[in-house]
Coordinates of C-alpha atoms in Angstrom, one line a residue:
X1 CA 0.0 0.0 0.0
X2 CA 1.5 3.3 -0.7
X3 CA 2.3 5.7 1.5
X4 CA 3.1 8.8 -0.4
X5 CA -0.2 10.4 -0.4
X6 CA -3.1 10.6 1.9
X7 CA -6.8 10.2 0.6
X8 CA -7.5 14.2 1.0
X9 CA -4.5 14.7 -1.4
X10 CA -5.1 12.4 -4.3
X11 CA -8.7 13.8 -4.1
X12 CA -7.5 17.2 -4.5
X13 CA -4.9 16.3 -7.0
X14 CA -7.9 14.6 -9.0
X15 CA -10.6 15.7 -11.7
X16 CA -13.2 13.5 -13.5
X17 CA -13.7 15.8 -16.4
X18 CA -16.7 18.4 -17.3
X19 CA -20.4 17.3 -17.7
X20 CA -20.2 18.0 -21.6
X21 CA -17.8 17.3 -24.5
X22 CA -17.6 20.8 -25.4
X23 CA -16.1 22.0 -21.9
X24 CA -13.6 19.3 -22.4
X25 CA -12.7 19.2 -25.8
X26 CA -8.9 19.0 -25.2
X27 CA -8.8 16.1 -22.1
X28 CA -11.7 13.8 -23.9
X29 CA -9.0 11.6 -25.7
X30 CA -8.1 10.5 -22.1
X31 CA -11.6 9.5 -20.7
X32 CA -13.4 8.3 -24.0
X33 CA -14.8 5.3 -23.4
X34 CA -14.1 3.7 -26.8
X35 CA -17.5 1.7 -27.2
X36 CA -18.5 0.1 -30.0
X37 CA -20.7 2.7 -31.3
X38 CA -17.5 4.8 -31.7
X39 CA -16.1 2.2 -33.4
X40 CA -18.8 1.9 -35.7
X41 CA -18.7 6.0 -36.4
X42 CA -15.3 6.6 -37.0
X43 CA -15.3 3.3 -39.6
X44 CA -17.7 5.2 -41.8
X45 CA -20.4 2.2 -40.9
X46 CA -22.8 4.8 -39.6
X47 CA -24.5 8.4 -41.2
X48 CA -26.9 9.0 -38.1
X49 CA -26.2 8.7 -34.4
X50 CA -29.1 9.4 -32.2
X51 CA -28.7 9.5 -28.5
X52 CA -30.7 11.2 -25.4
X53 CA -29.4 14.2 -24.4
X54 CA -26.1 14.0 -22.6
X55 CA -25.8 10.3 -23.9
X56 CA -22.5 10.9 -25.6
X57 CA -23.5 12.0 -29.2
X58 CA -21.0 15.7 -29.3
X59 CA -18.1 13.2 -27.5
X60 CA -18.5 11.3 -31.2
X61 CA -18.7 14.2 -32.8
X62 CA -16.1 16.0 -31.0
X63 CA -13.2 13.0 -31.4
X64 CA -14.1 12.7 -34.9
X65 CA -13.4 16.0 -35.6
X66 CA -10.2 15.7 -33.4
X67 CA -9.2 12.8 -35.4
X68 CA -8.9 14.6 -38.3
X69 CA -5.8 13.4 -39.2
X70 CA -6.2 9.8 -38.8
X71 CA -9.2 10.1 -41.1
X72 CA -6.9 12.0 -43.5
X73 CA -4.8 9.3 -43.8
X74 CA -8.1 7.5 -44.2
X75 CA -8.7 9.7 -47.6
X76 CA -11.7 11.1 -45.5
X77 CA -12.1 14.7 -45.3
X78 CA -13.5 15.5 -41.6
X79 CA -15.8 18.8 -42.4
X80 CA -17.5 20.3 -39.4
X81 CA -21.2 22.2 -40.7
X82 CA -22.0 23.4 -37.0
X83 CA -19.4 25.4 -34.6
X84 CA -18.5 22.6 -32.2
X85 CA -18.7 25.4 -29.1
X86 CA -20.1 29.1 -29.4
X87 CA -22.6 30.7 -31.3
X88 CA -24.2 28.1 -33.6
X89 CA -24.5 28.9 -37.6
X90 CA -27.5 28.2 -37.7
X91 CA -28.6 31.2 -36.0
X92 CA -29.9 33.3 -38.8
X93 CA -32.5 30.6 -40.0
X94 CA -34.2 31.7 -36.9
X95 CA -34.3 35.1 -37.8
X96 CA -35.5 34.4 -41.7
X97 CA -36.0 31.1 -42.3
X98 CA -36.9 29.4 -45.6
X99 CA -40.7 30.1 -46.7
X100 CA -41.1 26.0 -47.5
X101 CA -39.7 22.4 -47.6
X102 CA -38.5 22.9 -51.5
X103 CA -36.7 26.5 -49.6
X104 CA -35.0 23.9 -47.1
X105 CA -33.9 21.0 -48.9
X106 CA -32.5 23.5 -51.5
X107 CA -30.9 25.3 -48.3
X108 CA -29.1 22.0 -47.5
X109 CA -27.9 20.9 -50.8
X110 CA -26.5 24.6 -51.5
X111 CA -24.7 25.0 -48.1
X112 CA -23.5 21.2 -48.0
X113 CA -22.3 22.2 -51.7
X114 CA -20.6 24.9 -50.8
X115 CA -18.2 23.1 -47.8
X116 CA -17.3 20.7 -50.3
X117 CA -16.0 23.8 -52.0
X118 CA -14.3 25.2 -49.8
X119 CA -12.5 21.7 -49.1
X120 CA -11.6 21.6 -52.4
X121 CA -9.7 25.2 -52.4
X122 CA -8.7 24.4 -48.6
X123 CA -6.7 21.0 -49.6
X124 CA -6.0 22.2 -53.1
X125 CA -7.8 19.6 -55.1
X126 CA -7.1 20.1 -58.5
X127 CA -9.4 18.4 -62.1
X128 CA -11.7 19.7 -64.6
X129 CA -14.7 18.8 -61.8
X130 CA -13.3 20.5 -59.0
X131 CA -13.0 23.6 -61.0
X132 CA -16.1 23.5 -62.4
X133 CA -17.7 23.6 -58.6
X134 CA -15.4 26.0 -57.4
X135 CA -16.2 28.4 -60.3
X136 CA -19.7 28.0 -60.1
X137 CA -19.7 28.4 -56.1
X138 CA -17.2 31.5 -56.8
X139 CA -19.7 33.2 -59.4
X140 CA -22.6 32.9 -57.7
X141 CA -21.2 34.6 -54.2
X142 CA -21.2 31.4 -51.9
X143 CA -17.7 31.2 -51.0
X144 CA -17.0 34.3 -49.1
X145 CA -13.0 35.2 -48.7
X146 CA -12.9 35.8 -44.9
X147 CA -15.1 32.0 -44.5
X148 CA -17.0 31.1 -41.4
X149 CA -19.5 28.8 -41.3
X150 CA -22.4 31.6 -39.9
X151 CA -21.4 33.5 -43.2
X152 CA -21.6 30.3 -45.7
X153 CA -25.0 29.7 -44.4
X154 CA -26.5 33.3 -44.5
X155 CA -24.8 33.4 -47.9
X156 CA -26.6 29.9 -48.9
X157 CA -30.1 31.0 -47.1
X158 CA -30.0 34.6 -49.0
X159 CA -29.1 33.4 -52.3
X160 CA -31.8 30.2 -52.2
X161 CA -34.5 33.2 -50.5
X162 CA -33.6 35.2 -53.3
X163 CA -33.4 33.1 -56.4
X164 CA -36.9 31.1 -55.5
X165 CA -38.7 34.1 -55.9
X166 CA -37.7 35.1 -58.9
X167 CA -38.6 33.9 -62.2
X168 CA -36.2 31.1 -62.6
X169 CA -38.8 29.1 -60.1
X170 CA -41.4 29.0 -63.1
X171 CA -39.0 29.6 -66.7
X172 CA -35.9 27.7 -65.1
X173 CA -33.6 30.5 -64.8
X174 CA -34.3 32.2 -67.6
X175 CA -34.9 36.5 -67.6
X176 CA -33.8 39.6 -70.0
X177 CA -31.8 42.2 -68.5
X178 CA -34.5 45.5 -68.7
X179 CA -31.7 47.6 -69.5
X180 CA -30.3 45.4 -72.6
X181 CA -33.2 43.5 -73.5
X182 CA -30.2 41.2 -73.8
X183 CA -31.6 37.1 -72.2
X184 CA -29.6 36.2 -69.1
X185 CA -29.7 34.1 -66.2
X186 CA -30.9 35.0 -62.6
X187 CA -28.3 32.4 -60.8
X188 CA -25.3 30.1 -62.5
X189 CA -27.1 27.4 -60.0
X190 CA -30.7 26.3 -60.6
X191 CA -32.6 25.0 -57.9
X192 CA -34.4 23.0 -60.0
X193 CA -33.4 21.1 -63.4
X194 CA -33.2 24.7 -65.7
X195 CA -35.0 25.0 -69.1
X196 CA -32.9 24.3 -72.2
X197 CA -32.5 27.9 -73.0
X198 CA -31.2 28.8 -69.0
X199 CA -28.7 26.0 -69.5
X200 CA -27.1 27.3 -73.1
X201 CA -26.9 30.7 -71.2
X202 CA -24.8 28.3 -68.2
X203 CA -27.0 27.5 -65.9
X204 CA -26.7 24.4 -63.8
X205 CA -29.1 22.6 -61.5
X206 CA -28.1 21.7 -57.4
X207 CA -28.1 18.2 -58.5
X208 CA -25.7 18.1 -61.0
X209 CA -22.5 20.8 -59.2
X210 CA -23.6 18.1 -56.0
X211 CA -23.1 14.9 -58.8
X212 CA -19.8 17.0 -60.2
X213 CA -18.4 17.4 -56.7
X214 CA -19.1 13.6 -55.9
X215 CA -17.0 12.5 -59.1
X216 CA -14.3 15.2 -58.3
X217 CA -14.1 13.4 -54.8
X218 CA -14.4 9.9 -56.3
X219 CA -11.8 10.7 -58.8
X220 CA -8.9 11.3 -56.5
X221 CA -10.1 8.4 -54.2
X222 CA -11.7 10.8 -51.5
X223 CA -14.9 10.9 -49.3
X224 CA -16.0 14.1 -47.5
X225 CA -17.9 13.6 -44.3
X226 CA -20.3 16.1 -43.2
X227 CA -20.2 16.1 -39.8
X228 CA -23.9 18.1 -38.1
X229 CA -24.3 18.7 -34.4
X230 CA -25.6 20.9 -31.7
X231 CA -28.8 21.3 -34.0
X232 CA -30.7 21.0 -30.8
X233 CA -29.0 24.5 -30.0
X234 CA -29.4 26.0 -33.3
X235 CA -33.5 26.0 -33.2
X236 CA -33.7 25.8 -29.3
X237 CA -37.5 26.9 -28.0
X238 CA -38.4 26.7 -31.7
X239 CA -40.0 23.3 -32.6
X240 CA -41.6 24.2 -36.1
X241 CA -38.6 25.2 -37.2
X242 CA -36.7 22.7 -35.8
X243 CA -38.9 19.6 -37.0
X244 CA -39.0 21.7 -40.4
X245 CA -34.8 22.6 -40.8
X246 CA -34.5 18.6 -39.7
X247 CA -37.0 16.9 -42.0
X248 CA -35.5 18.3 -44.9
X249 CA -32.1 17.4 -43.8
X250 CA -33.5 13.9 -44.1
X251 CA -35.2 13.7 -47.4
X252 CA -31.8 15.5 -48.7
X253 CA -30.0 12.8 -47.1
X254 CA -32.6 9.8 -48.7
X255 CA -32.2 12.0 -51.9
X256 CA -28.6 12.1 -52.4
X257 CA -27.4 8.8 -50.9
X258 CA -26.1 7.5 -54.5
X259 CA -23.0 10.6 -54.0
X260 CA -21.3 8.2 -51.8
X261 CA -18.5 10.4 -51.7
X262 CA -20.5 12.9 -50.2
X263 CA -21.8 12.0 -46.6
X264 CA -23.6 13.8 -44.2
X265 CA -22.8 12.5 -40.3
X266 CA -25.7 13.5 -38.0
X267 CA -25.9 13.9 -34.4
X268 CA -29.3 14.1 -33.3
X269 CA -31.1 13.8 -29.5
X270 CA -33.7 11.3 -29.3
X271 CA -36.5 13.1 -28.5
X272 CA -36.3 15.5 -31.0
X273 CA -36.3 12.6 -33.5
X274 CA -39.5 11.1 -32.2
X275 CA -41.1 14.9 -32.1
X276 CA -40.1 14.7 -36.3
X277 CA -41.2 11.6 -37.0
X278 CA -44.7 11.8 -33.9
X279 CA -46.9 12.8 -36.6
X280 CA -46.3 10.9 -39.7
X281 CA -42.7 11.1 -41.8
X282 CA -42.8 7.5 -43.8
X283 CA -39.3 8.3 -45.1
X284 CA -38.1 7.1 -41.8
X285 CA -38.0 3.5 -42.8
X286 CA -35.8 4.3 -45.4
X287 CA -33.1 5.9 -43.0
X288 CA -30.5 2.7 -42.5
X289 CA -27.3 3.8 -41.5
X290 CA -28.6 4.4 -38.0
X291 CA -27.7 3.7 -34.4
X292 CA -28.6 4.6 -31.1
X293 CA -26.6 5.2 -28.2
X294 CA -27.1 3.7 -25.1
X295 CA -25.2 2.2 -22.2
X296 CA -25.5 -0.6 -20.3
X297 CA -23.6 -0.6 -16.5
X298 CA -20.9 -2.4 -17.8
X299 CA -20.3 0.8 -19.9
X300 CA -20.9 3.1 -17.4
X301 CA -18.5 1.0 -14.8
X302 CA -15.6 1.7 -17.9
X303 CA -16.5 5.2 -18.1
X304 CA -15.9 5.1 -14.5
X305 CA -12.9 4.1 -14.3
X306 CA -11.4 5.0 -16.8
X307 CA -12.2 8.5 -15.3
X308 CA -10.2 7.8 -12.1
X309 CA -7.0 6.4 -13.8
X310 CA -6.7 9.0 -15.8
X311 CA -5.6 10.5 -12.9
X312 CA -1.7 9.5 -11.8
X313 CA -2.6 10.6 -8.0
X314 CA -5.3 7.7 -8.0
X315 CA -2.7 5.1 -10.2
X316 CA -0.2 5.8 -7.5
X317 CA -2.5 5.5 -4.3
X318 CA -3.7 2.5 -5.3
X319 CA -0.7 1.2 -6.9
X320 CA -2.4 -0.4 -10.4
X321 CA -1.4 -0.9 -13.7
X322 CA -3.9 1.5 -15.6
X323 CA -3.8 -1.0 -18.7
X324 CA -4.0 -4.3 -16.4
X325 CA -7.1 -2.7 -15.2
X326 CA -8.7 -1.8 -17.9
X327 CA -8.0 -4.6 -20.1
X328 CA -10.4 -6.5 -17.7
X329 CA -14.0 -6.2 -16.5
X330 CA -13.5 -8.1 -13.1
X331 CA -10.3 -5.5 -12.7
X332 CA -12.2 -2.9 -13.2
X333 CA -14.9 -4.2 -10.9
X334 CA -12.3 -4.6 -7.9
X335 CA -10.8 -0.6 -8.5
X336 CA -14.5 0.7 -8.3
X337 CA -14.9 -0.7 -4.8
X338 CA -11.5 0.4 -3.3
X339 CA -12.6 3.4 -4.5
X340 CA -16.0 3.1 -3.0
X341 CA -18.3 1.5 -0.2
X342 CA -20.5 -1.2 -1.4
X343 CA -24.0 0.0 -0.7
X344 CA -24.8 3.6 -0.4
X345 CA -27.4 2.6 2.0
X346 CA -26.6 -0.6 3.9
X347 CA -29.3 -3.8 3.4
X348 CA -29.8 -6.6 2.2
X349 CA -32.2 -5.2 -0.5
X350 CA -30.4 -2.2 -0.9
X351 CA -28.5 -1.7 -4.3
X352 CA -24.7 -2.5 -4.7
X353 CA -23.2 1.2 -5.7
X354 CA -22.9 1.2 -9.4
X355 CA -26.8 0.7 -9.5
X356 CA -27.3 3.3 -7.0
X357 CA -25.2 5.6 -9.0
X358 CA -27.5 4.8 -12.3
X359 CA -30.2 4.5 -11.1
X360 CA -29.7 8.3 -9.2
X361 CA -28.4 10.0 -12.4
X362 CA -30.9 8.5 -14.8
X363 CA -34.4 9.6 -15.7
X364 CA -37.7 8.2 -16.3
X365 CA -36.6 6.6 -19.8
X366 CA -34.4 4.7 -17.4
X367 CA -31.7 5.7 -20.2
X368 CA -28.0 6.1 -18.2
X369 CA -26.3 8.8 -19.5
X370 CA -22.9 9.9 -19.1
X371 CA -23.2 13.7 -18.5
X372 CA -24.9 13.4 -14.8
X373 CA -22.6 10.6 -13.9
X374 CA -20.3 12.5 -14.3
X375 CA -21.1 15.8 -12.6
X376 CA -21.9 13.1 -9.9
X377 CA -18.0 12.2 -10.1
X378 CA -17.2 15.7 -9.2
X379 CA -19.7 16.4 -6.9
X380 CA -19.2 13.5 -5.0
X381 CA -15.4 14.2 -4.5
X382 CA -15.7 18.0 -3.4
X383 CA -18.3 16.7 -0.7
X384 CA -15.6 14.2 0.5
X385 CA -12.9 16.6 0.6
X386 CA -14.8 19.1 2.4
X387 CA -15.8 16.6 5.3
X388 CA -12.1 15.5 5.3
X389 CA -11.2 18.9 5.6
X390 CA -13.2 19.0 8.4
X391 CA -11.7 17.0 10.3
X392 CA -14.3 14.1 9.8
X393 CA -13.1 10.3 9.7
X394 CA -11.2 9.1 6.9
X395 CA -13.0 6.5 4.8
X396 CA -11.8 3.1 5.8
X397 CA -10.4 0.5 4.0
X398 CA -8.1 3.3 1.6
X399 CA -11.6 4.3 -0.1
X400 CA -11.6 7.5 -1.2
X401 CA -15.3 8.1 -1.0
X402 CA -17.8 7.3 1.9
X403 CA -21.8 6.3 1.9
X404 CA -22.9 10.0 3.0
X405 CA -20.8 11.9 0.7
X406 CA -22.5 10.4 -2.1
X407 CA -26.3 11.6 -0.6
X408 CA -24.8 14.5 -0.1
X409 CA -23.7 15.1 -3.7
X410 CA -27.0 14.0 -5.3
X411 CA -28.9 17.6 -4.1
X412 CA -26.2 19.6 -6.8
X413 CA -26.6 17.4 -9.6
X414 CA -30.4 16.8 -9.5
X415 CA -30.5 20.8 -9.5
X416 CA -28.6 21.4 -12.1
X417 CA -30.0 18.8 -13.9
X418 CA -33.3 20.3 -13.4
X419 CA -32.9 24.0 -14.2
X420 CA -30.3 23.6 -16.2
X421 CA -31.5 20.5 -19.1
X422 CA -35.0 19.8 -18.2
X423 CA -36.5 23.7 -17.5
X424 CA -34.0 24.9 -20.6
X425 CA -35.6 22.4 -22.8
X426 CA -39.0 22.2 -21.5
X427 CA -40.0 25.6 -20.5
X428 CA -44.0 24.7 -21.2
X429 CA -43.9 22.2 -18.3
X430 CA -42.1 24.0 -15.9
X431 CA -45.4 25.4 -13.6
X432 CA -46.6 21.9 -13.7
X433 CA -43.9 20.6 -12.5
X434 CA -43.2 23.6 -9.9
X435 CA -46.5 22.5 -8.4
X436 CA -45.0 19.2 -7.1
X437 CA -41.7 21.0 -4.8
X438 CA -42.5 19.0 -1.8
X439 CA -44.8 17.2 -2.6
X440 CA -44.7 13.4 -2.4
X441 CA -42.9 11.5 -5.0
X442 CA -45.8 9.3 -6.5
X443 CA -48.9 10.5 -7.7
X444 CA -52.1 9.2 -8.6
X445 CA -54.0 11.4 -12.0
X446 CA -56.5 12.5 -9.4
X447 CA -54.3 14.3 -6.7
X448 CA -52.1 15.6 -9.6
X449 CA -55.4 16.8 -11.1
X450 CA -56.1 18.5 -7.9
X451 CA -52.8 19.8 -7.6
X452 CA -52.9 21.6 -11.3
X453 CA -56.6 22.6 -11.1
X454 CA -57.2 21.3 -14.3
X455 CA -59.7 18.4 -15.5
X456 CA -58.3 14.3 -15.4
X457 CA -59.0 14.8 -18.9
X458 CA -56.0 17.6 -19.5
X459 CA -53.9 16.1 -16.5
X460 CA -53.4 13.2 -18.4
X461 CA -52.2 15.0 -21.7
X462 CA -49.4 16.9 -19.5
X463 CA -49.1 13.3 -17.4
X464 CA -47.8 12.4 -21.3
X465 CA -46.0 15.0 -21.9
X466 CA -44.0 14.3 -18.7
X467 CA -43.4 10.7 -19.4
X468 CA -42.0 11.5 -22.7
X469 CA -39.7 14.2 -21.6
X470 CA -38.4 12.0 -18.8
X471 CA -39.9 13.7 -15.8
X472 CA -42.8 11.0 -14.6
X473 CA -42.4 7.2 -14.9
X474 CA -46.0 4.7 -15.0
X475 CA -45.9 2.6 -11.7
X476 CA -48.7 0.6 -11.2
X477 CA -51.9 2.7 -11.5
X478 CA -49.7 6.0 -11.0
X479 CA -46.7 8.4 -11.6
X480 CA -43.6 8.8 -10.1
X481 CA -40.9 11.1 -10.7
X482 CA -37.3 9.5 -10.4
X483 CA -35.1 10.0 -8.1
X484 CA -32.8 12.1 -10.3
X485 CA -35.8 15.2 -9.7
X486 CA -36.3 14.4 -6.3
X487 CA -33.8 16.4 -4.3
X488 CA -33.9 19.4 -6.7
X489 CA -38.4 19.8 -5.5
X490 CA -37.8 18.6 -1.9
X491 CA -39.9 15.6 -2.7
X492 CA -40.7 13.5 0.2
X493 CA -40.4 9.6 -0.5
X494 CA -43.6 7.5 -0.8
X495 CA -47.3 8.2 -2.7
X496 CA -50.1 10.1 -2.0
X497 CA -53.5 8.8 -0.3
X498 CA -56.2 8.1 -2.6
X499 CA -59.5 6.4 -2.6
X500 CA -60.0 5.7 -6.1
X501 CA -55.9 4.5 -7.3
X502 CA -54.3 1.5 -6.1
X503 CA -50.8 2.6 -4.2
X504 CA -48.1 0.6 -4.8
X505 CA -46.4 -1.1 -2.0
X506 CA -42.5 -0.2 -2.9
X507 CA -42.1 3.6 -3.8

């Protein structure tokens, strides 16, 4: 057993990371938990990676992006279309958005056209088709000189906004200048297929410059990936827009999956999928390259501790071989609980810690997600270094962490979790859910209809609405909210009387 440190010290000498990818970008190569949906992204196997929110979808995005070079050597171009951190691109969509889906999926093609462009100048691809996309991208204004990706888009959204309302949406292109009298063309690039006469003049459909681009890339043995997050940012409190700006992402994706030198890689929550898709979108079926994220405790014990050895304070203390341990599952299993006690709260039907810590940092999907975990992490070790500082006892057996420390931690997380994800993203609910603080935990559809002073009729439209985002889980004949909520309102454990519901035994 070493002696060099003491349990306060390798606590303050240790971190467990930040609660999202994007407050971490430069450390996440050392806690990645390299599952095999990461696997199956950075192979190319996958165009569409759905996840709940904090699941893990931006770490994905974020190490693709950072492995830029390895795809490189890969002949994959890594092209972000959405600032990884900061303002989002997106944002001027909100302000002006596209008047309809034909407006959208031409928005799409035209921007995704134009970063394939600007790949081309930026790794100096050189043929006939790469000129020909450049020039056409060039002479119709898309490729601004100073280039960000806010000012590609707003070039993209003004010059799809400006040519659909012009005549080239009814005679393909075609006008006469009023001062010449001379024919002419109101855009090199056609949004739809242009009329003979618009194409002898130069003009050229979407379609084709995306089709040129594709055998530019396909010639020099290249594949450009596409790579859209944070879109949950980018139309935030606007869900029209949103499920509108997404479902056209789609059908360009079904639309243009023969360029398979051309692929978009999207990040997208979960919910906000099922919100697209809640009301009819039968292109769905036809989306294959698909997986969803999700992680099973033997994940979350990796993340874990892979966490704590990437701290050397923690190696030392406990005197491991970081790659011994996490070679192996049972290894890993036997660091977890030096680390920790075994229960949380002591019993024979009490959970073992891992399950505590899941079940405590997941919702009512049941769905364990990193990003609470590992708040939880950090929460839990500046509770323990506070009592150690003190003066309380030292946990025994060289643990680092003791049973109270982690209650004590939960009150932090759940708020944050609360004001911070679930008021953020579901501002609508929040006076329903207000009407619970301390409250009990379980409710029947009576007493909450009571507590809303609303009808049993609209109570159980919001009751829906709360199971869906997380908040309420079905138990028995009522509604709970899990325990990741509970500190945050003051709950108190157990369910509410009632004379017509059945209350279940175990709350």
């Amino acid at each position: 057993m070493s002696t060099q440190l003491t349990a306060i010290e390798v606590l303050r000498q240790s971190t467990f990371g930040q609660r999202t990818a994007e407050e971490e970008l430069e450390h996440l190569s050392r806690y990645f938990v390299e599952t095999e949906h990461w696997r199956r992204v950075f192979d190319g196997a996958v165009d569409i990676v759905y996840g709940p929110k904090g699941s893990g979808k931006s770490a994905i995005y974020s190490l693709v992006v950072k492995n830029e070079s390895v795809l490189f050597d890969r002949n994959i171009l890594a092209i972000p279309g959405e600032n990884p951190q900061g303002a989002v691109a997106f944002q001027s969509l909100r302000d002006d958005p596209p008047r309809d889906e034909f407006e959208f999926i031409s928005l799409w093609k035209v921007y995704i056209l134009t970063l394939c462009g600007k790949a081309f100048k930026d790794y100096d691809l050189r043929s006939e088709n790469c000129q020909k996309v450049v020039d056409a991208l060039e002479q119709a204004d898309l490729l601004p000189k100073s280039f960000t990706l806010s000012k590609a888009l707003k070039y993209a959204l003004d010059y799809v906004k400006n040519l659909g309302r012009r005549v080239e949406s009814v005679e393909g292109g075609l006008n006469v200048d009023p001062a010449t009298m001379i024919p002419g063309v109101t855009g090199k690039i056609s949004l739809r297929e242009p009329s003979a006469a618009a194409a002898k003049l130069g003009a050229v459909s979407i379609d084709e410059l995306l089709q040129t681009a594709n055998s530019a890339l396909r010639e020099q043995n290249l594949t450009v990936w596409i790579l859209l997050d944070r879109l949950d940012v980018a139309f935030s409190n606007m869900p029209e827009l949103e499920a509108s700006a997404l479902r056209a992402l789609f059908k360009y994706y079904l639309d243009t999956k023969q360029l398979s030198s051309i692929r978009p890689k999207i990040f997208l929550r979960t919910d906000i999928w099922r919100d697209i898709v809640k009301n009819g979108f039968r292109e769905a079926s036809h989306l294959e390259r698909t997986l969803t994220i999700t992680w099973r405790s033997e994940d979350i014990l990796n993340l874990v501790v892979k966490r704590l050895l990437s701290n050397s304070a923690i190696v030392q203390y406990y005197e491991v071989d970081k790659d011994a341990v996490l070679a192996r599952a049972d290894k890993q299993i036997d660091l977890f609980y030096r680390v920790s006690p075994r229960q949380v709260d002591s019993g024979p039907n009490k959970p073992d810690t891992l399950k505590w810590l899941i079940t405590r940092t997941s919702d009512a999907s049941k769905a364990a997600a990193p990003r609470e975990l590992i708040h939880m992490l950090n929460e839990l070790r500046n509770e323990q270094i506070k009592k150690l500082e003190r003066g309380d006892k030292v946990p025994p057996e060289q643990q680092l962490f003791e049973q109270t420390s982690f209650k004590d931690a939960l009150p932090m997380v759940s708020q944050t979790r609360l004001e911070q994800t679930f008021y953020a993203e579901y501002a609508r609910l929040k006076p329903y859910v207000e009407k619970l603080r301390e409250k009990r935990a379980t409710q029947s559809l009576q007493s909450l209809s009571e507590l809303w002073d609303i009808s049993e009729a609209e109570t159980s439209t919001i009751v829906a609405d709360l199971e869906e985002a997380g908040f309420l889980e079905k138990f028995g004949k009522m509604w709970r909210v899990p325990f990741l909520y509970r500190s945050a309102l003051d709950l108190v454990q157990g369910a509410v009387e009632s004379q017509d519901e059945e209350v279940p035994t175990s709350v």
